[in-house]
Coordinates of C-alpha atoms in Angstrom, one line a residue:
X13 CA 0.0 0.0 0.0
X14 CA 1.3 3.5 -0.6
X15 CA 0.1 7.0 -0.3
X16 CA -0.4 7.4 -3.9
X17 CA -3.6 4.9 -4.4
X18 CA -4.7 5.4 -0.8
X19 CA -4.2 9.1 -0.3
X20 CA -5.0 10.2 -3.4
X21 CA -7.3 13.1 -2.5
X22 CA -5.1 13.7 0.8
X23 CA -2.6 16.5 -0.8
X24 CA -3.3 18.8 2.3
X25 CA -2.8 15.7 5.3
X26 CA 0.1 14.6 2.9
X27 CA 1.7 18.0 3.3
X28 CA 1.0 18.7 6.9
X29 CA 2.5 15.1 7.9
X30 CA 6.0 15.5 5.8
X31 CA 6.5 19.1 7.8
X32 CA 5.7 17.7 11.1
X33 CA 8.5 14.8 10.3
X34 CA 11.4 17.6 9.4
X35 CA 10.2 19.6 12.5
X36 CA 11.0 16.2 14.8
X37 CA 14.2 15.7 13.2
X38 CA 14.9 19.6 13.9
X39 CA 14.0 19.2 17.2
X40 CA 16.3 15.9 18.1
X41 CA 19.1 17.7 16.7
X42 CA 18.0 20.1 19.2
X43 CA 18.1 17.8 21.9
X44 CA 21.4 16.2 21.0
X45 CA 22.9 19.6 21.0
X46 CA 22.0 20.3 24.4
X47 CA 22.8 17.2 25.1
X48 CA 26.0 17.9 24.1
X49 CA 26.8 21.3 25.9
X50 CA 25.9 19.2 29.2
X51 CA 28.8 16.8 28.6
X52 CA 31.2 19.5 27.3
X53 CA 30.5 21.2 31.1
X54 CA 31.0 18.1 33.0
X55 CA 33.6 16.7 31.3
X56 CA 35.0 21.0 32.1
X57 CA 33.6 20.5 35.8
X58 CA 35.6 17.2 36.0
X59 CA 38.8 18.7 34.9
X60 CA 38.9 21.5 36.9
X61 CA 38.3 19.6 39.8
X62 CA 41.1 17.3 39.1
X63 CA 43.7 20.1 38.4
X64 CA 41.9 22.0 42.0
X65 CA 43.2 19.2 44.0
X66 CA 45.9 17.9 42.1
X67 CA 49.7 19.3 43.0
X68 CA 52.1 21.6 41.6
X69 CA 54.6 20.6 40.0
X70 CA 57.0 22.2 42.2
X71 CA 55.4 20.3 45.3
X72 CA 56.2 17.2 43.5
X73 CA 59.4 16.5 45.4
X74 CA 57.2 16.9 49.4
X75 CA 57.9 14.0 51.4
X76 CA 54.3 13.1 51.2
X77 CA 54.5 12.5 47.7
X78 CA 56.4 8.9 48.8
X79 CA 53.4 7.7 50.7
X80 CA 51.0 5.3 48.3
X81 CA 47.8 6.6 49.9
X82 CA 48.9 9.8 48.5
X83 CA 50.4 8.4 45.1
X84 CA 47.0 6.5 44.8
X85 CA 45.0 9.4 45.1
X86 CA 47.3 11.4 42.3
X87 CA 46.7 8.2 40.5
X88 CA 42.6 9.0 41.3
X89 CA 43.1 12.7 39.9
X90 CA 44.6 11.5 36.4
X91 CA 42.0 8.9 36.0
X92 CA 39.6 11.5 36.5
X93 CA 40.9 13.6 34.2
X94 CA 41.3 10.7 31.5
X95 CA 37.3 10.6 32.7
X96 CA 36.4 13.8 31.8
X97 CA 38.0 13.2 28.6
X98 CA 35.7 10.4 27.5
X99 CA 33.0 12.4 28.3
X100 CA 34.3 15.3 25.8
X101 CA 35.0 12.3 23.2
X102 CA 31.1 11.7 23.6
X103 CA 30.0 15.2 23.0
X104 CA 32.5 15.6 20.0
X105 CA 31.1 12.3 18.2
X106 CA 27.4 12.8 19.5
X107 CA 28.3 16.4 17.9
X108 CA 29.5 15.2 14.7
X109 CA 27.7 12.0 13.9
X110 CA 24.4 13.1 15.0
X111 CA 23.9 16.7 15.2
X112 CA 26.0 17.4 11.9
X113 CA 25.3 14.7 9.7
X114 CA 21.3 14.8 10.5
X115 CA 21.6 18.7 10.0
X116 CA 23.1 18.5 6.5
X117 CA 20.8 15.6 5.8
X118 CA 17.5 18.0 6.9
X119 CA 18.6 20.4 4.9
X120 CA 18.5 17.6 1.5
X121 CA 15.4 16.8 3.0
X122 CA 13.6 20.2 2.5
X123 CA 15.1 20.7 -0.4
X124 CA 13.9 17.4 -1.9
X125 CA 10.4 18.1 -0.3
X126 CA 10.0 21.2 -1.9
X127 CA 10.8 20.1 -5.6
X128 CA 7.5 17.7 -5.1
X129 CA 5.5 20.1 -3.8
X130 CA 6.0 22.5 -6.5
X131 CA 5.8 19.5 -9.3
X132 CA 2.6 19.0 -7.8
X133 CA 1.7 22.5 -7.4
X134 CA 2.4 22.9 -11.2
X135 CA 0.3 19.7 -12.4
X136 CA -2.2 21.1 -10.3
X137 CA -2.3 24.7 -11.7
X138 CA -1.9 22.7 -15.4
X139 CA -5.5 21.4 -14.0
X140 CA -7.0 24.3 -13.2
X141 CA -6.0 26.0 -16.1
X142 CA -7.4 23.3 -18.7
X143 CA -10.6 23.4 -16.7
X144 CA -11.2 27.4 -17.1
X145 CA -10.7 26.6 -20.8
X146 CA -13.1 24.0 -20.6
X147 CA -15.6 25.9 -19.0
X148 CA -15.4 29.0 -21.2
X149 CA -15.4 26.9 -24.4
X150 CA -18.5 25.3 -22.4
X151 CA -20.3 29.1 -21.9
X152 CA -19.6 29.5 -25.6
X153 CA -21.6 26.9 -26.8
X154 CA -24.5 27.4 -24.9
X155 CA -24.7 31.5 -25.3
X156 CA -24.2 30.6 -29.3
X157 CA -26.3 27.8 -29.3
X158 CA -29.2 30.0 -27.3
X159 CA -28.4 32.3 -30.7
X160 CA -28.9 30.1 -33.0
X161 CA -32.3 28.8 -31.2
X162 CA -33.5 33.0 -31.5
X163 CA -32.5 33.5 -35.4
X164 CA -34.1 30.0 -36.1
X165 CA -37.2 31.0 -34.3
X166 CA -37.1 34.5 -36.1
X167 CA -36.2 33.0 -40.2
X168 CA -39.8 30.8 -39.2
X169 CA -41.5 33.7 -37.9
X170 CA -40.9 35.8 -40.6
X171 CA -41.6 33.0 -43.4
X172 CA -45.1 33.3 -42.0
X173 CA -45.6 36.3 -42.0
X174 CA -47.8 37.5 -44.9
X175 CA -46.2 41.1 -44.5
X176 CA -42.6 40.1 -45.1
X177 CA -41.2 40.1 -48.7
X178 CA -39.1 37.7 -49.9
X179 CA -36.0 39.6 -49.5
X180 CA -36.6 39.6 -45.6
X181 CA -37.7 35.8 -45.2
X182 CA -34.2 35.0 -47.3
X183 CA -32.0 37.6 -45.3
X184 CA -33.6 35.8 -41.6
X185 CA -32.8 32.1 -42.8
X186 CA -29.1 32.6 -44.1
X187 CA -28.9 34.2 -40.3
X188 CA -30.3 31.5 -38.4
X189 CA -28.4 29.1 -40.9
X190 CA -25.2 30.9 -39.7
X191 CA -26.2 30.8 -36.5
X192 CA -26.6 27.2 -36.5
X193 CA -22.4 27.0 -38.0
X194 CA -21.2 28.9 -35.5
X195 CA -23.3 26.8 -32.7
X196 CA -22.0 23.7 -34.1
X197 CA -18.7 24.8 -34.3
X198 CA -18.5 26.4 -30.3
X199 CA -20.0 22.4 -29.7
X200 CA -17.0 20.7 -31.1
X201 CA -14.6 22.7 -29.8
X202 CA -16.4 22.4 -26.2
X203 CA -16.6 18.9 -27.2
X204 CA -12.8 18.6 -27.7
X205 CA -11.7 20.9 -24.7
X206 CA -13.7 18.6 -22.6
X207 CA -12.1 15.4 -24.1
X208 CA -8.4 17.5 -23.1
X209 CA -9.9 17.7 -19.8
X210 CA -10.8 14.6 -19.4
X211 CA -7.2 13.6 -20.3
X212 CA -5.6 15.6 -18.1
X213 CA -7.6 14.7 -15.3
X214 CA -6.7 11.1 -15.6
X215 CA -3.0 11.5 -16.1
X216 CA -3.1 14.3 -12.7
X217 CA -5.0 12.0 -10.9
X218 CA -3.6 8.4 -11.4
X219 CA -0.5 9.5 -12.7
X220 CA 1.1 12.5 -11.6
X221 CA -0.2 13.1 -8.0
X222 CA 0.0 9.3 -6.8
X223 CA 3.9 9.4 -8.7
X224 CA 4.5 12.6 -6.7
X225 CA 2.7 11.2 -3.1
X226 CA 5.0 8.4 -3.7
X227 CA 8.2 9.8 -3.8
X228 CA 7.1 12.0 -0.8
X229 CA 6.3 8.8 0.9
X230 CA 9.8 7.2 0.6
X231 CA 11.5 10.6 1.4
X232 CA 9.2 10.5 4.8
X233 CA 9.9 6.6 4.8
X234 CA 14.1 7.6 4.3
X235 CA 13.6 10.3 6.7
X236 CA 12.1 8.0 10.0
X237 CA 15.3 6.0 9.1
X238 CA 17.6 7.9 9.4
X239 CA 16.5 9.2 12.6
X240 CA 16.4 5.8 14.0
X241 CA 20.0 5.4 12.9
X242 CA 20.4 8.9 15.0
X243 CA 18.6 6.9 17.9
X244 CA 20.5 4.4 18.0
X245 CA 23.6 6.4 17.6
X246 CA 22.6 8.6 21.1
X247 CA 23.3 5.0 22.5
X248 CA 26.1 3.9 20.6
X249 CA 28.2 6.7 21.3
X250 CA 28.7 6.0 24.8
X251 CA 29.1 2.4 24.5
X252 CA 32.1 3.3 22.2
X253 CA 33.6 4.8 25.4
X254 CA 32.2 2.4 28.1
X255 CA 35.6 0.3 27.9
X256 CA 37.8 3.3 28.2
X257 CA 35.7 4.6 31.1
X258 CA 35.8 1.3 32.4
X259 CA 39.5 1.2 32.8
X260 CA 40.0 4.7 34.2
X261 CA 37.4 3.0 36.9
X262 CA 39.5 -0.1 37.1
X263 CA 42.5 2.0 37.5
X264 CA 40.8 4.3 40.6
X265 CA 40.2 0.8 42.0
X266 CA 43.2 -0.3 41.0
X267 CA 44.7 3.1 43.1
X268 CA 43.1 2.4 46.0
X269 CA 44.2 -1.4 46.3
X270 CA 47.9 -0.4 45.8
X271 CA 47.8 1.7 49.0
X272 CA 50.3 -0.2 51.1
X273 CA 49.8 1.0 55.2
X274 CA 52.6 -0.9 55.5
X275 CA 55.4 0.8 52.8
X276 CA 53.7 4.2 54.1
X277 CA 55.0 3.6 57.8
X278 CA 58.1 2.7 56.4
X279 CA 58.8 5.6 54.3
X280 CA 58.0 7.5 57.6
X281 CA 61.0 5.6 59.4
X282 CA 63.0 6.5 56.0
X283 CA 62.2 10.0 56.3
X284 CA 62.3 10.9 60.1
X285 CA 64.8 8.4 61.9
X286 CA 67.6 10.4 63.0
X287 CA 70.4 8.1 63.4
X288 CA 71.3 8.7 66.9
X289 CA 71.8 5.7 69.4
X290 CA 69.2 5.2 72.3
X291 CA 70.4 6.4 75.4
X292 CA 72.1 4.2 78.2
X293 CA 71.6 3.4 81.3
X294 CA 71.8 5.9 84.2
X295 CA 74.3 5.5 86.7
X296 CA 74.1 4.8 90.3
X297 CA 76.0 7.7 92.1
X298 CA 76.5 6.8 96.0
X299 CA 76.7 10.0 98.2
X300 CA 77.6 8.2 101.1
X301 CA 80.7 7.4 99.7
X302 CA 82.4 11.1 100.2
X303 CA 81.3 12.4 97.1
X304 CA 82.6 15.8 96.8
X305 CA 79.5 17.8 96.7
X306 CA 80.6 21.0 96.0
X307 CA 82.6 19.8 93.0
X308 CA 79.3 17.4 92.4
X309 CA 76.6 20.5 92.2
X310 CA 79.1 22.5 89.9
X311 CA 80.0 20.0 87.5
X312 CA 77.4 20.1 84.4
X313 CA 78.4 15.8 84.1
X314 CA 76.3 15.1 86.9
X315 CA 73.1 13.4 85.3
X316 CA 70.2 15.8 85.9
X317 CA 68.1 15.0 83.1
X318 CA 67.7 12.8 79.5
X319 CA 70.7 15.7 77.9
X320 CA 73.6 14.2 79.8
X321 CA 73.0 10.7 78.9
X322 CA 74.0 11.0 75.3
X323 CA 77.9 9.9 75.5
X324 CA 79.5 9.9 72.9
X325 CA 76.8 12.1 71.1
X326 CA 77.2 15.2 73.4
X327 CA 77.8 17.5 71.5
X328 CA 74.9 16.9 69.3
X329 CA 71.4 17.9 70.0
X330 CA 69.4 15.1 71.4
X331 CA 65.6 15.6 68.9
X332 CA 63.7 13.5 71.0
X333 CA 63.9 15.9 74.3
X334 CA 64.8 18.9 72.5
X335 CA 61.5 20.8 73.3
X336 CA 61.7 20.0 77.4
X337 CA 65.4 20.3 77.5
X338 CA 65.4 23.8 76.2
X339 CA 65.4 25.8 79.5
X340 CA 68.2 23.7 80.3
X341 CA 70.5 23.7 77.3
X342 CA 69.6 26.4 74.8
X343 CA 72.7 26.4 72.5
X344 CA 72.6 22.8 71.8
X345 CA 69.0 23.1 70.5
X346 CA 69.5 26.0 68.0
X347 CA 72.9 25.0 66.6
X348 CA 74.2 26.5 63.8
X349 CA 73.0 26.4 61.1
X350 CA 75.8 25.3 58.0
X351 CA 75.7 25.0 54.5
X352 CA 76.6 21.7 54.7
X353 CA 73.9 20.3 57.1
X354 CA 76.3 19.1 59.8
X355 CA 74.1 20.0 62.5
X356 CA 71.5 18.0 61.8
X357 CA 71.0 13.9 63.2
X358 CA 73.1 11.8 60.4
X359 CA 70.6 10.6 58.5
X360 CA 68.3 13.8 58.2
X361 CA 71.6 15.2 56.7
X362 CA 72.2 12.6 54.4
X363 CA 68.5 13.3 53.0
X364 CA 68.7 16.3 52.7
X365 CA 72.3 16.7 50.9
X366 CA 70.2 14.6 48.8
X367 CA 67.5 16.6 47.8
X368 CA 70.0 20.0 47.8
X369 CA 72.0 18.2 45.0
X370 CA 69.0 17.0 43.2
X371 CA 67.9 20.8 43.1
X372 CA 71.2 22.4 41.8
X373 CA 71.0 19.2 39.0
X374 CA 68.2 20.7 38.1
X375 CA 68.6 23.7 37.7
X376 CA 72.1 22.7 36.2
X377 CA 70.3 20.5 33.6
X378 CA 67.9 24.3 32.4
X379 CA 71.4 26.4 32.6
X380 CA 72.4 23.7 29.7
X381 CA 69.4 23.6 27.8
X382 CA 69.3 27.5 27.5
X383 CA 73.1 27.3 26.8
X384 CA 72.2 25.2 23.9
X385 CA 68.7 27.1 22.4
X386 CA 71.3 29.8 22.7
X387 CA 73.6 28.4 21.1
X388 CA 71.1 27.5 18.0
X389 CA 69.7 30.6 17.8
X390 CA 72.9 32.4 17.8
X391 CA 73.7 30.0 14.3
X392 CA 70.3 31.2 13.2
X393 CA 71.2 35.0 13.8
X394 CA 74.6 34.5 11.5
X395 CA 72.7 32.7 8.5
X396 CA 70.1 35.0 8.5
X397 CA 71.7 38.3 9.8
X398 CA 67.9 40.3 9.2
X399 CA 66.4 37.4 11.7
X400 CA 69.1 39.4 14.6
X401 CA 72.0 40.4 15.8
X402 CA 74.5 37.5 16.8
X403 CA 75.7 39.8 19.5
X404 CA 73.0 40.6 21.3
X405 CA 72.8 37.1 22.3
X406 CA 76.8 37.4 23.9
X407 CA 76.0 38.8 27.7
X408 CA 73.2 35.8 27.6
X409 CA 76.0 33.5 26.5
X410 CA 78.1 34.5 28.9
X411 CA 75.8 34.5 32.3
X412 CA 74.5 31.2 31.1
X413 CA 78.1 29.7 31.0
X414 CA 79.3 31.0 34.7
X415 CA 76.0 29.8 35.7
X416 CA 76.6 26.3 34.3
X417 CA 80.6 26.4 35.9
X418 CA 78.8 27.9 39.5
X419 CA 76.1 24.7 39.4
X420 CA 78.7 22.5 38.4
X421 CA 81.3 23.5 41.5
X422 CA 78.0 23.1 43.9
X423 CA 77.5 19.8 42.1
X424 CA 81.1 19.0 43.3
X425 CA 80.7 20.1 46.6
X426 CA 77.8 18.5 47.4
X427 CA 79.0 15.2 46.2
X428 CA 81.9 15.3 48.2
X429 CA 79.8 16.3 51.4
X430 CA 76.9 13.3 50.5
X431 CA 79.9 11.0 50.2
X432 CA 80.9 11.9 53.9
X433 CA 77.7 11.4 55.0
X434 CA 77.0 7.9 53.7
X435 CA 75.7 8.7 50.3
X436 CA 78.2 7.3 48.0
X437 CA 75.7 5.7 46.3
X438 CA 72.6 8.0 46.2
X439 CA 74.8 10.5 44.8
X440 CA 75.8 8.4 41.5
X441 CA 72.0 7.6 41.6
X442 CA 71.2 11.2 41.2
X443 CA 73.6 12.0 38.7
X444 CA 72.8 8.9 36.4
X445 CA 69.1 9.5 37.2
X446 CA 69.3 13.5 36.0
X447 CA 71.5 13.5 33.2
X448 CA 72.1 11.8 30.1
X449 CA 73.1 12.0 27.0
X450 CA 69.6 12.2 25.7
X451 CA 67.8 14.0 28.4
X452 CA 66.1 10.9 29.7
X453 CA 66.1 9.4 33.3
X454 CA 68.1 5.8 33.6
X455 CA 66.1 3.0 35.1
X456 CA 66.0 2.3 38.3
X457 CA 65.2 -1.3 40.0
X458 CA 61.5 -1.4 41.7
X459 CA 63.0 -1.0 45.1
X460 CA 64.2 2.9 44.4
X461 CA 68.1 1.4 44.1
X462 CA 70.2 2.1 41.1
X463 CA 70.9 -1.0 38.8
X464 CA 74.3 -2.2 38.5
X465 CA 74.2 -2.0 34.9
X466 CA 73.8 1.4 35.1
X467 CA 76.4 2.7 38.0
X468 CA 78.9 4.7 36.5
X469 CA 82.4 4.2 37.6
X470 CA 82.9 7.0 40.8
X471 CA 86.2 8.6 38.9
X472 CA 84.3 9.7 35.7
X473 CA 83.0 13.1 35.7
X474 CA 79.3 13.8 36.1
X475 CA 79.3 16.3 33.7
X476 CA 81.6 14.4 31.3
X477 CA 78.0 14.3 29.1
X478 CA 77.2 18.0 28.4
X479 CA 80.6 18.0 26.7
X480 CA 78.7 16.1 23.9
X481 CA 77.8 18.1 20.5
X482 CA 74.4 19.3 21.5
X483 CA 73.5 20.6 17.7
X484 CA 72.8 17.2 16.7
X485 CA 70.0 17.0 19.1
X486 CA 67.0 18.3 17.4
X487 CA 64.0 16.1 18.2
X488 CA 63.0 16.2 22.0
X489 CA 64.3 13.8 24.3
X490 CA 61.7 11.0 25.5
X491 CA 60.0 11.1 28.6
X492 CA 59.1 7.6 28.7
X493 CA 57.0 5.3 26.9
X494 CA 53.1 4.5 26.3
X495 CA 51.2 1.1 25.3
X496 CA 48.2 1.4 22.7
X497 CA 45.2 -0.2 24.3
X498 CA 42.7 0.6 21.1
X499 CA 43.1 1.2 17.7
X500 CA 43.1 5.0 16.8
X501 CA 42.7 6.7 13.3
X502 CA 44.9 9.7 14.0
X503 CA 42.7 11.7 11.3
X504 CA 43.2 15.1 12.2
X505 CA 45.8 17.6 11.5
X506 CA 48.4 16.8 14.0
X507 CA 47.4 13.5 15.3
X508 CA 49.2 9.8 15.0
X509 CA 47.9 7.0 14.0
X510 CA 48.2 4.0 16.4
X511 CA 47.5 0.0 16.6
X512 CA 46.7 -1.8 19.6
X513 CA 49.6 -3.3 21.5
X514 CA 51.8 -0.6 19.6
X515 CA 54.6 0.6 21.7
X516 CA 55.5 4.3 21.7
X517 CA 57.9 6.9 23.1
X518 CA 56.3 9.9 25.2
X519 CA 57.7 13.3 23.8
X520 CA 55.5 15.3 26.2
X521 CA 52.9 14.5 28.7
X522 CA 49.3 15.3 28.7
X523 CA 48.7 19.0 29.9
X524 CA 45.2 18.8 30.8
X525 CA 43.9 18.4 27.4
X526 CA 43.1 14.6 27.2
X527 CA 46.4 14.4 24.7
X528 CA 49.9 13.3 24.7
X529 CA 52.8 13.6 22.2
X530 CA 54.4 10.9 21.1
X531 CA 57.0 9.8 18.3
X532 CA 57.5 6.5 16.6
X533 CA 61.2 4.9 15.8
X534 CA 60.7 5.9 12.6
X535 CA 60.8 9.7 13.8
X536 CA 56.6 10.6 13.1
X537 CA 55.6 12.4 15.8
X538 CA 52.2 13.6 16.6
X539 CA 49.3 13.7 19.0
X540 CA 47.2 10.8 21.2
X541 CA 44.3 10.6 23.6
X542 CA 45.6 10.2 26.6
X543 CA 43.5 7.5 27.7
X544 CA 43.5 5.3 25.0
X545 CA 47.2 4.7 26.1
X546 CA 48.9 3.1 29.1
X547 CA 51.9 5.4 30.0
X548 CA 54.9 4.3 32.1
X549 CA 57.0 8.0 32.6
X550 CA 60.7 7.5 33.3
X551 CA 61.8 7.8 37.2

């Protein structure tokens, strides 16, 4: 069944019922567009919460930073944020598959509906005006026929009449007998205009409006189709994602099952032990013996208190006490303070030598990479003189070279100090683990210790590396690596293309975007969502 033999007189319903369908589709593309806007602002809302409670970069290095319930909650932040990107993925496919594509196809739609209704507009005014012909050809006939009737009545008349001559009774027939022509001749052509009709009438109402309902049926018929294909697309577009979101939950699970109480108290021993030995025992001192007790009361070894007790560790501050002792013995509990950290407990010096050379690293390792964009730029200045003058880059040149001969005597002297204080091997650890020859940090084994493969020898230089020719160096040093856990097109300008499983090197890491650089071995660099990847950042 189809509009055209059943709706045949139904132009107006027909007309009314195609409109109504464009309107729906307008107003789902409506709905997906708000739709849309609300993901967009949560995905927004996510993010910014993320980056609210995530921490600096410069607070990166805090002590807390070693505990896992803290590292697991950083862990909770990024998998947020890889969240929030999902939900932008949503609105930028919902955006393009639905609200573009079923905009650009309304718009076909209208246009396609239009050409029918002015076909059938035109075979309807074609209609109307073969029936005004056949109505006035109609009105001809019978206002000539009536004529003819009057001068047939009148030639009779006046053939009766005794009065009339001859002359008259011949001039009244040849009038009604022309009469009579023209009557029969106004009858054919009514006759024929209402065979034309006829004609017409048939063909615009078995032919050209049912061809025309027709076609306006399958465009409605293409038109509910496609908007179940949108339907089903509102749907399908999150499902697309429903993996990815379900390993950023499996990874804040995952974050909150790697919290280790147990490696957290640790790392508080690590960070806070001081080194020093408990106390001994106190001594027995027997006045009945003949003490000398004016010798006794003046003498500041007589054992008042938890201060004299420390032997051999006198002269150093005893932490534990140090608030209740300080009425007693206030210069040993503000001691001076040296560059070196010698007045603090062994092991509080050791860290913190530790972290003090890890700064001035660097900072050493930006002194060198301004040395060499310098450096480059300078090269550019002298090939192209109109790009700048060579010398106005010389003072830069200059500060950023006694900068990087400063840093590199405090490197010295730090080592030397760490390697007093027990540090021998942290020290090679921290030099291995902030410079290279390619900018990236060496591996270290799971339990924070240095591999053997990868101690240098403690006679070469640490710097021995920036000697290298740093000209050569033009792509960016990776930051670690990244596994592909889905396929992705890399369509857009400055995307890569990836495969699942494929291994890649991280260029740069993911600045709150949802994407991370990455290069191939080939040398193809480009951009990734972040969480389509699993990334493992060099320590």
């Amino acid at each position: 069944m189809d509009w055209g033999t059943e709706l045949w007189d139904q132009y107006d319903i027909i007309e009314r019922h195609t409109q109504s369908g464009l309107e729906l589709v307008e107003k789902y593309v409506k709905f997906v567009k708000e739709r849309t806007e609300i993901e967009q602002n949560y995905a927004k809302q996510l993010r910014n919460l993320s980056k609210k409670f995530n921490i600096k970069r410069s607070s990166k290095d805090e002590p807390e930073c070693r505990f896992s319930s803290y590292q697991s909650f950083l862990d909770i932040l990024n998998e947020m944020n890889d969240y929030a990107g999902q939900r932008e993925l949503i609105a930028e496919n919902m955006m393009m598959n639905i609200c573009i594509d079923l905009t650009k196809y309304l718009q076909e739609l209208k246009q396609e509906r239009k050409t029918y209704l002015m076909e059938a507009k035109k075979a309807q005014q074609s209609l109307e005006s073969t029936y005004k012909q056949l109505d006035s050809s109609k009105k001809r006939f019978e206002r000539e026929w009536r004529e003819a009737e009057r001068a047939a009545q009148y030639a009779e008349k006046t053939d009766q009449d005794i009065n009339a001559t001859k002359a008259d009774v011949e001039k009244a027939k040849q009038q009604a007998h022309m009469r009579a022509h023209v009557a029969e001749e106004c009858k054919n052509d009514y006759a024929a205009q209402l065979q034309k009709y006829n004609k017409e009438q048939n063909q615009f109402y078995f032919n050209d409006m049912p061809l025309i309902f027709n076609k306006l049926q399958d465009l409605d018929e293409r038109r509910v189709r496609k908007l179940a294909q949108g339907y089903v697309l509102f749907s399908d577009t999150e499902k697309h994602v429903m993996p990815i979101i379900g390993k950023c939950l499996e990874g804040i699970t995952k974050a909150g099952t790697n919290v280790n109480e147990r490696n957290d108290s640790m790392v508080v021993i690590e960070q806070n032990k001081s080194g020093f030995e408990r106390p001994g025992d106190v001594e027995f001192e027997d006045y009945s013996q003949g003490i000398n007790r004016a010798s006794s009361d003046s003498s500041l070894g007589t054992p008042k208190g938890p201060m004299d007790l420390l032997g051999k560790n006198k002269g150093k501050n005893f932490w534990l006490f140090s608030k209740r002792s300080k009425k007693f013995t206030p210069e040993r509990i503000t001691p001076t303070v040296t560059e070196d950290f010698a007045h603090l407990p062994p092991e509080q010096r050791r860290k913190r030598l530790q972290q003090k050379l890890e700064e001035i690293c660097k900072e050493l390792q930006k002194e060198v990479d301004q040395s060499e964009a310098l450096g480059k730029m300078k090269d550019v200045y002298e090939k192209n003189p109109q790009m700048g003058d060579p010398a106005s880059l010389a003072s830069q040149i200059s500060q950023t070279s006694q900068n990087i001969e400063r840093l590199r005597g405090e490197v010295n002297k730090y080592e030397t100090w760490l390697a007093e204080a027990g540090g021998r091997g942290d020290t090679l650890r921290y030099k291995s683990h902030t410079f290279n020859n390619n900018g990236a940090h060496d591996a270290q084994s799971p339990d924070g210790a240095h591999s053997d493969e990868s101690t240098p020898d403690p006679s070469q230089a640490i710097y021995a590396e920036f000697d290298d020719d740093f000209e050569d160096d033009e792509l960016a040093a990776p930051i670690g690596k990244c596994t592909a856990m889905y396929n992705f097109p890399g369509a857009s300008e400055g995307t890569i293309s990836m495969q699942e499983g494929e291994v890649l090197a991280v260029v740069e890491e993911d600045k709150g975007d949802g994407w991370t650089r990455v290069r191939r071995n080939n040398g193809d660099e480009g951009y990734i969502p972040t969480s389509y990847v699993t990334i493992t950042l060099n320590k």
